[in-house]
């Protein structure tokens, strides 16, 4: 997949102190930037996602219509396309790849938007899951640039339960001796498969499994779904160190940790100026609606709109047309205001 | 812990076809069997639980009052006290320990109750989690003996989502090469610790972590809770093969698989005669209230009573007095009718 551009960032000093040398930000754009540079939308990727895995929400007639908007999908640091443990040369490769925060991601995306495209105002920032976290961070870090946000199935701060869920995922991956603290030559596939099985219970809701909705996705049995969808997902070009890098980013997501901001989480939420439609999924097991209700109550200009149904976190993954339409319609409404 | 009795079962032919030779059922009783043999309560153990870990629900002034009732706590096969991979001599030890079903457990418990104590009618069967599964199985297998049941935080059939949750737990444990397909000499502690971390997100609710209720339990931080409570839990005399044996039992729990019963799950539920108070916990992540609502709607004589609050599955674990009182009061009411 070389259908994307790479922005050479040079040496980037990261929030936690390390320097990411010759850093690269891989991105893809859809549509055309208008003369006023007023039609740009940033749509960051999610945990392990690559830009092409965001494309289900982009298309003619949709809110993110390339005929109207200039949609920029920046790949998250650590996802294997932007600078990552798997593609950084020694000595910063593999287990030595530095800690990257959500703030770091948004900082380099801001450089892309301003330095490469000369954009001063965005029409919208939106994203799923960790992409929602980046969306919140955009609003927090660059309020004057971001009038509207639509974070879905994510949060502005990673909750303690979410941290615990990720500890389980990490423990399963790293229990495989082949991981070797990151110094592997071949992927630790036993650990990746274990991680997939742990993730499986979290990604979709209890009711999704009760109703065997995986059947609609083309899987013939529960075990077929666990192998075909879940193990397949984590074996599909995903790298163990990359996954651990992004997992650390996720666990440490917190808009109140923005450099220069002195307040706590409540104050950070209250400081967000952007008009927001916040869309948790009704049965999301690691970004439960309650947490986003908490956030919306503290934000100035936000509306909570819960995605109904049984898909849980994957309501925002683009696998089913009903939830995709729900999100798309909210984006249309937000863009029209 | 040798404060218990052992019933020598002889050779037990199991539901799936293997023979468990010189099988042992470890149990403890509390109180005295009256002359009419009418005051016996069976209170089976849960996943990895031992009889002493059931004792929080037994005591003077409580529903399970040893001054009124004769309470029998049979240890589940595979729990390390009853016949288990860890205590069975070769050739049926370790990875060769046979598959045991919930039905097998209840069958040998029935032998204990009838052959050792000569009891023909029980006052009540109750239990938490897999103990709830055994409770349902008692009502299914021996309707004439069981007038009342109180399953809490469990189910009569293991749901597909619950199976997936357990797949994640199993994958984490068995990703440790030291497990060696069961042929270890030392416990695979890396796998046990990984399993503990996976379990941690499931055992308590999102809100439990949000509210940092672990602080009330004496843990000073999230990581302290993960190590002190969760890793400590699985390292506390628990054996990897035993855990995998009970996990298989759990995954295959299904009252409609009772030998001789020809119907499906709905018919099995409809066949239960016992008066039941069914108590799922509001925020239980692997035995969600919806599943028990489904069951209660199909049972003849059952009431759903949801345990409110943030403790999730561990609402039934005896760690907090509010939920313990809720359960105890329901048991008192059920015993009084």
XYZ file of C-alpha atoms in Angstrom:
674
model
C 0.000 0.000 0.000
C 2.015 2.931 -1.292
C -0.998 4.970 -2.271
C -0.115 7.622 0.265
C 2.226 10.555 0.845
C 4.872 10.926 3.499
C 5.600 14.208 5.252
C 9.223 14.328 6.400
C 9.024 15.877 9.848
C 12.714 16.008 10.624
C 13.629 15.556 14.280
C 10.609 15.724 16.550
C 11.060 16.268 20.256
C 8.320 14.263 21.921
C 6.209 15.214 24.926
C 7.892 12.663 27.163
C 11.356 13.900 26.238
C 12.771 11.586 23.593
C 13.602 12.785 20.090
C 12.096 10.936 17.163
C 14.758 11.513 14.501
C 13.846 11.805 10.819
C 10.248 11.288 11.784
C 7.708 10.517 9.078
C 4.010 11.187 8.928
C 2.216 9.052 6.346
C -1.083 10.419 5.156
C -3.586 10.300 2.383
C -5.887 13.013 1.140
C -9.240 12.712 -0.587
C -10.762 15.505 -2.644
C -9.394 18.957 -3.396
C -8.497 21.835 -1.143
C -10.512 24.837 -2.251
C -9.011 28.259 -2.929
C -10.102 29.623 0.445
C -8.594 26.560 2.152
C -11.805 26.298 4.103
C -12.960 22.800 3.253
C -10.393 20.622 5.016
C -11.367 17.822 7.380
C -8.910 15.866 9.502
C -9.852 12.249 10.142
C -7.136 10.453 12.121
C -6.727 6.685 12.295
C -7.456 4.361 15.249
C -5.601 1.642 17.124
C -3.659 -0.275 14.462
C -5.774 1.240 11.698
C -4.269 2.396 8.407
C -5.654 5.185 6.239
C -7.432 2.798 3.898
C -9.333 1.400 6.869
C -10.947 4.832 7.328
C -12.263 5.010 3.786
C -15.686 3.489 4.522
C -16.778 6.869 5.880
C -15.585 8.798 2.823
C -17.450 8.914 -0.456
C -19.754 10.769 -2.844
C -23.038 11.671 -1.182
C -21.621 11.071 2.270
C -20.750 13.765 4.786
C -17.083 13.269 4.021
C -17.655 13.822 0.313
C -14.404 14.292 -1.626
C -16.322 16.382 -4.125
C -16.989 18.966 -1.409
C -14.294 18.457 1.175
C -10.562 17.953 1.327
C -10.212 15.047 3.719
C -6.832 14.389 5.297
C -6.276 11.008 6.921
C -3.029 11.078 8.908
C -1.707 7.696 10.015
C -1.026 7.488 13.715
C 2.595 7.273 14.811
C 3.307 3.609 15.457
C 0.811 2.240 12.944
C 3.514 0.923 10.606
C 3.172 3.639 7.941
C 4.058 6.722 9.952
C 7.217 6.389 12.086
C 6.937 3.140 14.010
C 9.074 0.527 15.739
C 8.798 -1.596 12.605
C 10.081 1.011 10.120
C 12.508 3.147 12.113
C 16.201 2.343 11.585
C 18.478 1.454 14.532
C 19.068 2.611 17.191
C 15.456 3.729 17.635
C 13.851 0.632 16.187
C 11.861 -2.167 17.820
C 11.892 -1.995 21.637
C 13.787 1.312 21.562
C 11.077 3.239 19.761
C 10.185 6.134 22.071
C 6.934 6.788 23.928
C 4.500 8.788 21.807
C 1.455 10.595 23.213
C -1.820 11.595 21.605
C -0.569 15.156 21.898
C 2.546 14.229 19.880
C 0.358 12.768 17.174
C -1.778 15.869 16.922
C 1.262 18.139 16.964
C 2.740 16.508 13.884
C -0.664 16.416 12.200
C -0.933 20.156 12.862
C 2.412 20.636 11.163
C 1.146 18.686 8.168
C -2.014 20.755 7.939
C -0.288 24.107 8.320
C 3.166 23.589 6.791
C 2.260 21.382 3.853
C -1.194 22.699 3.031
C -1.185 26.167 4.598
C -4.552 25.554 6.168
C -5.503 27.881 9.024
C -9.011 26.672 9.745
C -10.450 23.203 9.558
C -14.079 22.456 8.774
C -14.159 19.445 11.092
C -12.089 16.900 12.951
C -13.589 13.450 13.412
C -12.419 9.969 14.278
C -13.196 6.579 15.755
C -11.770 5.193 18.979
C -8.175 6.453 19.318
C -9.130 8.668 16.388
C -11.754 10.187 18.688
C -9.035 10.794 21.262
C -7.000 12.645 18.614
C -10.138 14.561 17.669
C -10.561 15.805 21.229
C -6.856 16.639 21.351
C -7.178 18.763 18.210
C -9.959 20.777 19.848
C -7.912 21.110 23.010
C -4.591 22.055 21.385
C -5.834 24.235 18.524
C -9.181 25.749 19.521
C -8.904 28.577 16.993
C -8.504 26.080 14.139
C -11.212 23.584 15.070
C -14.797 24.834 15.073
C -16.434 21.402 15.028
C -15.578 17.911 16.241
C -17.289 14.555 16.048
C -15.511 11.985 18.195
C -17.168 8.563 18.011
C -16.595 5.553 20.280
C -13.697 7.158 22.075
C -12.806 9.531 24.865
C -10.798 12.617 25.739
C -9.094 10.726 28.533
C -8.521 7.008 28.769
C -10.512 5.673 31.722
C -9.008 3.357 34.297
C -11.162 0.469 33.124
C -10.009 1.043 29.575
C -6.416 0.985 30.843
C -7.133 -2.366 32.513
C -8.694 -3.796 29.345
C -5.507 -2.820 27.505
C -3.348 -4.357 30.243
C -5.064 -7.647 29.487
C -4.432 -7.283 25.774
C -0.781 -6.423 26.434
C -0.317 -9.269 28.909
C -1.613 -11.803 26.379
C 0.718 -10.548 23.640
C 3.785 -10.345 25.854
C 3.202 -13.738 27.520
C 4.573 -15.227 24.283
C 8.304 -15.790 24.827
C 8.825 -15.189 21.099
C 8.031 -11.519 21.727
C 11.378 -11.408 23.566
C 10.817 -7.923 24.982
C 10.528 -6.591 21.481
C 13.706 -8.127 20.080
C 12.089 -10.596 17.735
C 12.919 -11.240 14.092
C 9.676 -13.033 13.300
C 6.342 -11.802 14.629
C 5.296 -13.465 17.914
C 2.214 -14.942 16.289
C 1.124 -16.979 19.295
C 0.983 -13.742 21.281
C -0.771 -11.896 18.459
C -3.392 -14.616 18.269
C -3.816 -14.577 22.054
C -4.215 -10.812 21.946
C -6.849 -11.241 19.239
C -8.843 -13.646 21.396
C -8.695 -11.292 24.351
C -9.805 -8.416 22.144
C -12.687 -10.430 20.702
C -14.792 -10.261 23.849
C -14.286 -6.518 24.127
C -14.742 -5.363 20.534
C -18.352 -6.437 20.153
C -21.090 -6.510 22.766
C -22.538 -9.437 24.670
C -25.728 -9.029 22.627
C -23.790 -9.115 19.344
C -22.600 -12.598 20.236
C -25.969 -13.634 21.689
C -27.588 -12.716 18.367
C -24.693 -14.299 16.388
C -24.396 -11.198 14.248
C -21.025 -12.490 13.040
C -23.132 -14.720 10.804
C -24.219 -11.614 8.877
C -20.532 -10.786 8.460
C -19.937 -14.076 6.679
C -18.543 -16.186 9.530
C -19.994 -19.663 9.847
C -19.425 -20.225 13.552
C -18.089 -18.569 16.679
C -14.691 -20.211 16.224
C -14.662 -19.209 12.560
C -15.195 -15.612 13.677
C -12.432 -15.812 16.292
C -9.935 -17.141 13.778
C -11.138 -15.483 10.585
C -11.981 -12.032 11.829
C -9.974 -11.593 15.034
C -6.784 -13.573 14.543
C -6.814 -12.516 10.917
C -7.099 -8.896 12.003
C -3.974 -8.944 14.153
C -1.958 -11.034 11.700
C -2.821 -8.681 8.805
C 0.487 -6.835 8.556
C 0.361 -5.727 12.178
C 3.573 -5.714 14.182
C 3.832 -6.532 17.889
C 6.049 -3.566 18.799
C 3.848 -1.225 16.794
C 0.802 -2.511 18.648
C 2.539 -1.993 21.982
C 3.592 1.534 21.004
C 0.036 2.522 20.133
C -1.264 0.732 23.219
C 0.956 2.920 25.376
C -0.291 5.995 23.504
C -3.863 4.902 24.159
C -3.350 4.158 27.839
C -1.859 7.619 28.334
C -4.477 9.551 26.400
C -5.571 12.585 28.415
C -6.363 16.048 27.068
C -5.565 17.572 30.449
C -1.947 16.457 29.972
C -1.622 18.994 27.138
C 1.598 20.970 27.718
C 0.860 24.347 29.245
C -2.576 23.384 30.502
C -2.664 23.457 34.283
C -6.088 22.054 35.079
C -7.613 18.644 35.545
C -9.860 16.631 33.267
C -13.042 18.558 34.094
C -11.370 21.901 33.376
C -9.932 20.554 30.147
C -13.366 19.457 28.974
C -14.823 22.813 29.958
C -12.150 24.580 27.934
C -13.169 22.985 24.645
C -14.723 25.600 22.370
C -15.664 23.478 19.402
C -19.234 22.543 18.663
C -19.295 18.783 19.224
C -21.487 15.833 18.457
C -20.166 13.062 20.686
C -21.181 9.559 19.656
C -20.460 6.689 21.995
C -22.002 3.326 21.130
C -24.735 2.041 23.402
C -22.983 -1.238 24.199
C -19.336 -0.235 23.807
C -17.546 -2.193 26.526
C -14.426 -0.045 26.825
C -15.760 3.378 25.893
C -19.131 3.107 27.657
C -21.685 5.872 26.977
C -21.613 6.912 30.653
C -18.048 8.164 30.264
C -18.971 10.325 27.293
C -22.090 11.553 29.064
C -19.726 12.739 31.791
C -17.616 14.567 29.212
C -20.535 16.160 27.372
C -21.998 17.517 30.611
C -18.769 19.434 31.153
C -18.271 20.676 27.596
C -19.610 24.058 26.501
C -21.127 23.199 23.203
C -21.547 19.461 22.968
C -24.362 17.064 22.269
C -24.409 13.393 23.219
C -25.801 11.130 20.543
C -25.599 7.440 21.465
C -25.297 4.983 18.570
C -27.947 2.367 19.343
C -27.620 -1.354 18.784
C -25.531 -4.379 19.577
C -22.302 -3.694 17.695
C -20.477 -2.286 20.701
C -17.163 -0.613 19.933
C -17.312 -1.748 16.301
C -20.382 0.424 15.750
C -17.703 2.875 14.629
C -15.684 0.414 12.588
C -17.647 0.661 9.384
C -18.695 -2.986 9.287
C -22.419 -2.348 9.288
C -24.426 0.099 7.192
C -26.936 1.084 9.887
C -24.329 2.429 12.290
C -22.308 3.919 9.434
C -25.407 5.835 8.350
C -26.030 7.023 11.910
C -22.532 8.475 12.082
C -22.652 9.873 8.572
C -25.925 11.687 9.264
C -24.557 13.268 12.407
C -21.509 14.449 10.462
C -23.763 15.917 7.761
C -25.774 17.760 10.373
C -22.673 19.067 12.099
C -21.094 20.231 8.841
C -24.345 21.973 7.835
C -24.605 24.073 11.009
C -6.398 -26.366 54.378
C -7.424 -29.828 55.539
C -10.547 -28.660 57.346
C -12.762 -30.634 55.033
C -13.997 -34.153 54.303
C -13.458 -36.230 51.190
C -16.112 -38.495 49.717
C -14.495 -41.395 47.855
C -16.601 -41.715 44.717
C -14.883 -44.755 43.219
C -14.792 -44.822 39.426
C -17.050 -42.206 37.891
C -18.044 -42.458 34.239
C -18.270 -38.898 32.983
C -20.812 -37.397 30.607
C -18.294 -37.067 27.777
C -17.244 -40.700 28.107
C -14.031 -40.810 30.123
C -13.808 -42.558 33.475
C -12.490 -40.611 36.428
C -10.947 -43.390 38.498
C -10.883 -43.227 42.307
C -12.616 -39.890 42.069
C -12.791 -37.680 45.137
C -15.299 -35.067 46.143
C -13.976 -32.683 48.788
C -16.622 -30.897 50.798
C -17.283 -29.112 54.018
C -20.461 -28.921 56.029
C -21.640 -26.205 58.368
C -24.303 -26.765 61.042
C -26.177 -29.956 61.874
C -28.543 -32.072 59.817
C -31.842 -32.263 61.665
C -33.658 -35.528 62.421
C -36.085 -35.047 59.521
C -33.158 -34.339 57.203
C -35.105 -31.355 55.930
C -32.679 -28.493 56.587
C -29.902 -29.162 54.080
C -28.671 -26.507 51.667
C -26.216 -27.179 48.852
C -23.928 -24.258 48.018
C -21.411 -25.227 45.298
C -18.172 -23.388 44.618
C -17.296 -21.151 41.641
C -14.486 -20.892 39.096
C -11.305 -21.677 41.039
C -13.077 -21.127 44.375
C -12.507 -23.364 47.371
C -15.080 -24.080 50.112
C -13.586 -21.528 52.483
C -14.108 -18.856 49.844
C -17.884 -19.464 50.131
C -17.970 -18.874 53.878
C -18.738 -15.135 53.710
C -22.388 -16.025 52.999
C -22.639 -18.429 55.949
C -23.042 -17.332 59.553
C -25.296 -16.785 62.550
C -28.147 -14.428 61.750
C -27.638 -14.882 58.036
C -29.891 -16.831 55.681
C -27.352 -19.631 55.617
C -27.315 -19.881 59.399
C -25.518 -23.009 60.648
C -27.707 -22.917 63.731
C -30.754 -23.564 61.536
C -29.430 -25.168 58.394
C -27.035 -27.903 57.401
C -25.006 -26.284 54.664
C -22.990 -28.482 52.349
C -20.286 -26.826 50.248
C -19.004 -29.289 47.647
C -15.777 -28.306 45.900
C -16.037 -28.330 42.125
C -14.133 -31.047 40.266
C -10.917 -29.457 39.076
C -10.613 -26.937 41.897
C -7.565 -28.638 43.445
C -9.393 -30.205 46.413
C -11.848 -32.461 44.628
C -10.330 -34.601 41.843
C -8.254 -32.321 39.657
C -5.353 -32.385 37.225
C -3.099 -31.306 40.096
C -4.002 -34.099 42.532
C -4.832 -37.077 40.337
C -2.065 -39.682 39.981
C -0.762 -40.714 36.538
C -1.935 -41.564 33.968
C -4.907 -39.201 34.409
C -2.961 -36.275 35.808
C -2.111 -32.886 34.292
C -3.054 -32.589 30.609
C -4.685 -36.028 30.683
C -7.350 -35.129 33.222
C -10.678 -35.760 31.505
C -13.358 -33.271 30.463
C -15.843 -32.669 33.263
C -19.256 -31.084 32.755
C -21.499 -29.159 35.122
C -23.769 -32.160 34.970
C -20.914 -34.412 36.171
C -20.325 -32.081 39.105
C -23.950 -32.128 40.142
C -24.166 -35.905 39.728
C -21.373 -36.519 42.216
C -22.783 -33.872 44.549
C -26.095 -35.725 44.395
C -24.326 -38.913 45.401
C -22.778 -37.094 48.347
C -26.121 -35.723 49.475
C -28.000 -39.003 49.142
C -25.385 -41.690 49.830
C -23.449 -40.026 52.624
C -26.201 -38.046 54.306
C -29.359 -39.881 53.218
C -31.015 -36.585 52.289
C -34.038 -36.842 50.002
C -35.099 -33.209 49.901
C -33.012 -30.076 49.998
C -34.197 -26.788 51.434
C -32.294 -24.755 48.845
C -29.498 -24.785 46.292
C -27.608 -21.541 45.777
C -24.326 -20.413 44.285
C -22.324 -17.676 42.622
C -21.104 -17.699 39.024
C -20.258 -21.309 38.079
C -21.951 -22.102 41.400
C -25.087 -20.576 39.896
C -24.652 -22.852 36.889
C -24.500 -25.866 39.217
C -27.559 -24.502 41.035
C -29.557 -24.480 37.806
C -28.265 -27.944 37.005
C -29.499 -29.257 40.373
C -32.979 -27.927 39.597
C -32.837 -29.479 36.131
C -31.455 -32.880 37.121
C -33.279 -33.441 40.399
C -36.531 -31.473 40.336
C -38.125 -33.581 43.045
C -35.281 -32.785 45.461
C -34.905 -29.064 44.844
C -37.882 -26.857 45.727
C -35.951 -23.588 45.716
C -32.926 -22.157 43.952
C -31.068 -18.868 44.111
C -28.479 -18.623 41.361
C -26.561 -15.338 41.494
C -24.276 -13.822 38.843
C -24.410 -16.909 36.674
C -26.457 -18.671 34.040
C -28.056 -21.962 33.125
C -26.199 -21.961 29.818
C -22.912 -20.284 29.036
C -23.532 -17.575 26.451
C -21.390 -17.174 23.355
C -19.944 -13.908 24.623
C -19.028 -15.584 27.891
C -17.306 -18.331 25.890
C -15.323 -15.652 24.048
C -14.326 -13.917 27.286
C -13.014 -17.293 28.510
C -11.173 -17.858 25.209
C -9.247 -14.664 25.948
C -8.414 -15.817 29.464
C -7.285 -19.205 28.138
C -5.247 -17.684 25.318
C -3.346 -15.479 27.767
C -2.521 -18.389 30.062
C -1.519 -20.748 27.291
C 0.578 -18.176 25.413
C 3.222 -18.805 28.092
C 5.567 -21.458 26.707
C 6.168 -22.637 30.286
C 2.626 -24.023 30.261
C 3.940 -26.599 27.770
C 0.496 -27.968 26.898
C 0.000 -28.870 30.535
C 3.267 -30.773 31.026
C 4.907 -28.292 33.374
C 6.647 -29.016 36.669
C 6.528 -25.434 37.910
C 3.441 -23.270 37.463
C 3.543 -21.096 34.305
C 3.426 -17.944 36.395
C 3.843 -15.543 33.486
C 0.715 -17.045 31.944
C -1.147 -16.997 35.253
C -0.286 -13.327 35.697
C -1.355 -12.573 32.113
C -4.624 -14.403 32.736
C -5.120 -12.328 35.872
C -4.697 -9.097 33.916
C -7.165 -10.214 31.296
C -9.630 -11.191 33.998
C -9.244 -7.870 35.797
C -11.196 -5.892 33.208
C -14.038 -8.398 33.256
C -14.443 -9.098 36.963
C -15.440 -5.580 37.970
C -17.414 -3.023 36.017
C -16.221 0.047 34.139
C -17.832 2.184 36.855
C -16.020 0.264 39.608
C -12.728 1.397 38.096
C -14.019 4.878 37.289
C -14.930 5.310 40.970
C -11.666 3.636 42.088
C -13.582 1.384 44.449
C -10.436 -0.752 44.757
C -9.273 1.977 47.150
C -11.984 0.879 49.601
C -10.586 -2.640 49.304
C -7.199 -1.453 50.530
C -5.348 -1.068 47.232
C -3.364 2.125 46.834
C -3.388 2.406 43.039
C -4.672 0.721 39.922
C -1.399 -1.163 39.459
C -1.432 -2.169 43.122
C -4.887 -3.653 42.557
C -3.784 -5.494 39.400
C -0.817 -7.055 41.163
C -2.130 -7.370 44.718
C -5.664 -8.516 44.052
C -5.619 -10.032 40.578
C -2.176 -11.566 40.150
C -2.295 -12.557 43.816
C -5.631 -14.257 43.210
C -4.348 -16.527 40.453
C -1.051 -17.269 42.170
C -2.797 -18.237 45.437
C -2.471 -22.013 45.187
C -4.195 -22.110 41.821
C -2.900 -24.516 39.191
C -2.908 -23.861 35.443
C -4.303 -27.255 34.423
C -6.974 -27.024 37.109
C -7.969 -23.602 35.806
C -8.171 -24.929 32.263
C -10.254 -27.904 33.391
C -12.788 -25.658 35.106
C -12.704 -23.244 32.174
C -13.746 -26.066 29.861
C -16.516 -27.005 32.301
C -17.688 -23.393 32.283
C -17.598 -22.987 28.515
C -19.724 -26.104 28.117
C -22.307 -25.286 30.786
C -25.804 -25.905 29.422
C -28.747 -27.390 31.277
C -30.277 -28.519 28.015
C -27.310 -30.897 27.599
C -28.580 -32.911 30.553
C -28.575 -36.604 29.541
C -32.048 -37.764 28.610
C -33.380 -34.276 27.981
C -34.303 -33.843 24.361
C -35.173 -30.152 24.136
C -33.352 -26.921 23.613
C -32.430 -24.182 26.067
C -35.890 -22.607 26.173
C -37.550 -25.947 26.887
C -34.985 -26.711 29.557
C -35.694 -23.426 31.310
C -39.439 -24.038 31.039
C -38.994 -27.444 32.652
C -37.539 -26.061 35.875
C -40.023 -26.548 38.713
C -38.148 -24.897 41.567
C -39.168 -21.532 42.912
C -36.259 -19.290 41.948
C -34.885 -15.904 42.816
C -32.407 -15.146 40.053
C -29.877 -12.438 40.864
C -27.652 -11.119 38.108
C -25.558 -8.057 38.911
C -26.477 -4.837 37.135
C -23.037 -4.327 35.623
C -21.794 -7.910 35.334
C -19.810 -7.951 32.097
C -19.934 -11.682 31.370
C -23.250 -12.638 32.944
C -25.236 -9.532 31.931
C -28.720 -9.106 33.438
C -30.301 -9.354 29.974
C -29.315 -13.010 29.740
C -30.940 -13.841 33.068
C -33.996 -11.804 32.151
C -34.268 -14.103 29.131
C -34.071 -17.140 31.406
C -36.550 -15.873 33.991
C -39.137 -15.088 31.303
C -39.064 -18.759 30.341
C -39.061 -20.284 33.817
C -42.306 -21.244 35.563
C -41.719 -19.854 38.985
C -38.835 -17.425 38.875
C -38.265 -13.848 39.880
C -35.506 -11.602 38.530
C -33.828 -9.466 41.157
C -30.934 -7.434 39.805
C -28.142 -6.615 42.269
C -27.623 -2.877 41.798
C -24.292 -1.082 41.866
C -20.872 -0.982 40.294
C -19.278 -4.212 41.520
C -20.090 -6.154 38.378
C -19.491 -9.892 38.603
C -17.886 -9.527 42.017
C -21.193 -8.325 43.449
C -21.505 -12.023 44.262
C -17.964 -12.485 45.533
C -18.538 -11.398 49.111
C -16.118 -8.478 48.994
C -18.648 -5.804 49.852
C -21.280 -5.793 52.593
C -24.011 -4.018 50.602
C -24.211 -6.635 47.878
C -23.726 -9.451 50.393
C -26.727 -8.135 52.326
C -28.791 -7.906 49.135
C -28.121 -11.561 48.375
C -28.572 -12.659 51.982
C -31.957 -10.947 52.221
C -33.168 -12.601 49.043
C -32.080 -15.981 50.430
C -33.909 -15.284 53.692
C -37.057 -14.401 51.790
C -36.814 -17.482 49.603
C -36.205 -19.788 52.573
C -39.164 -18.222 54.439
C -41.706 -18.842 51.659
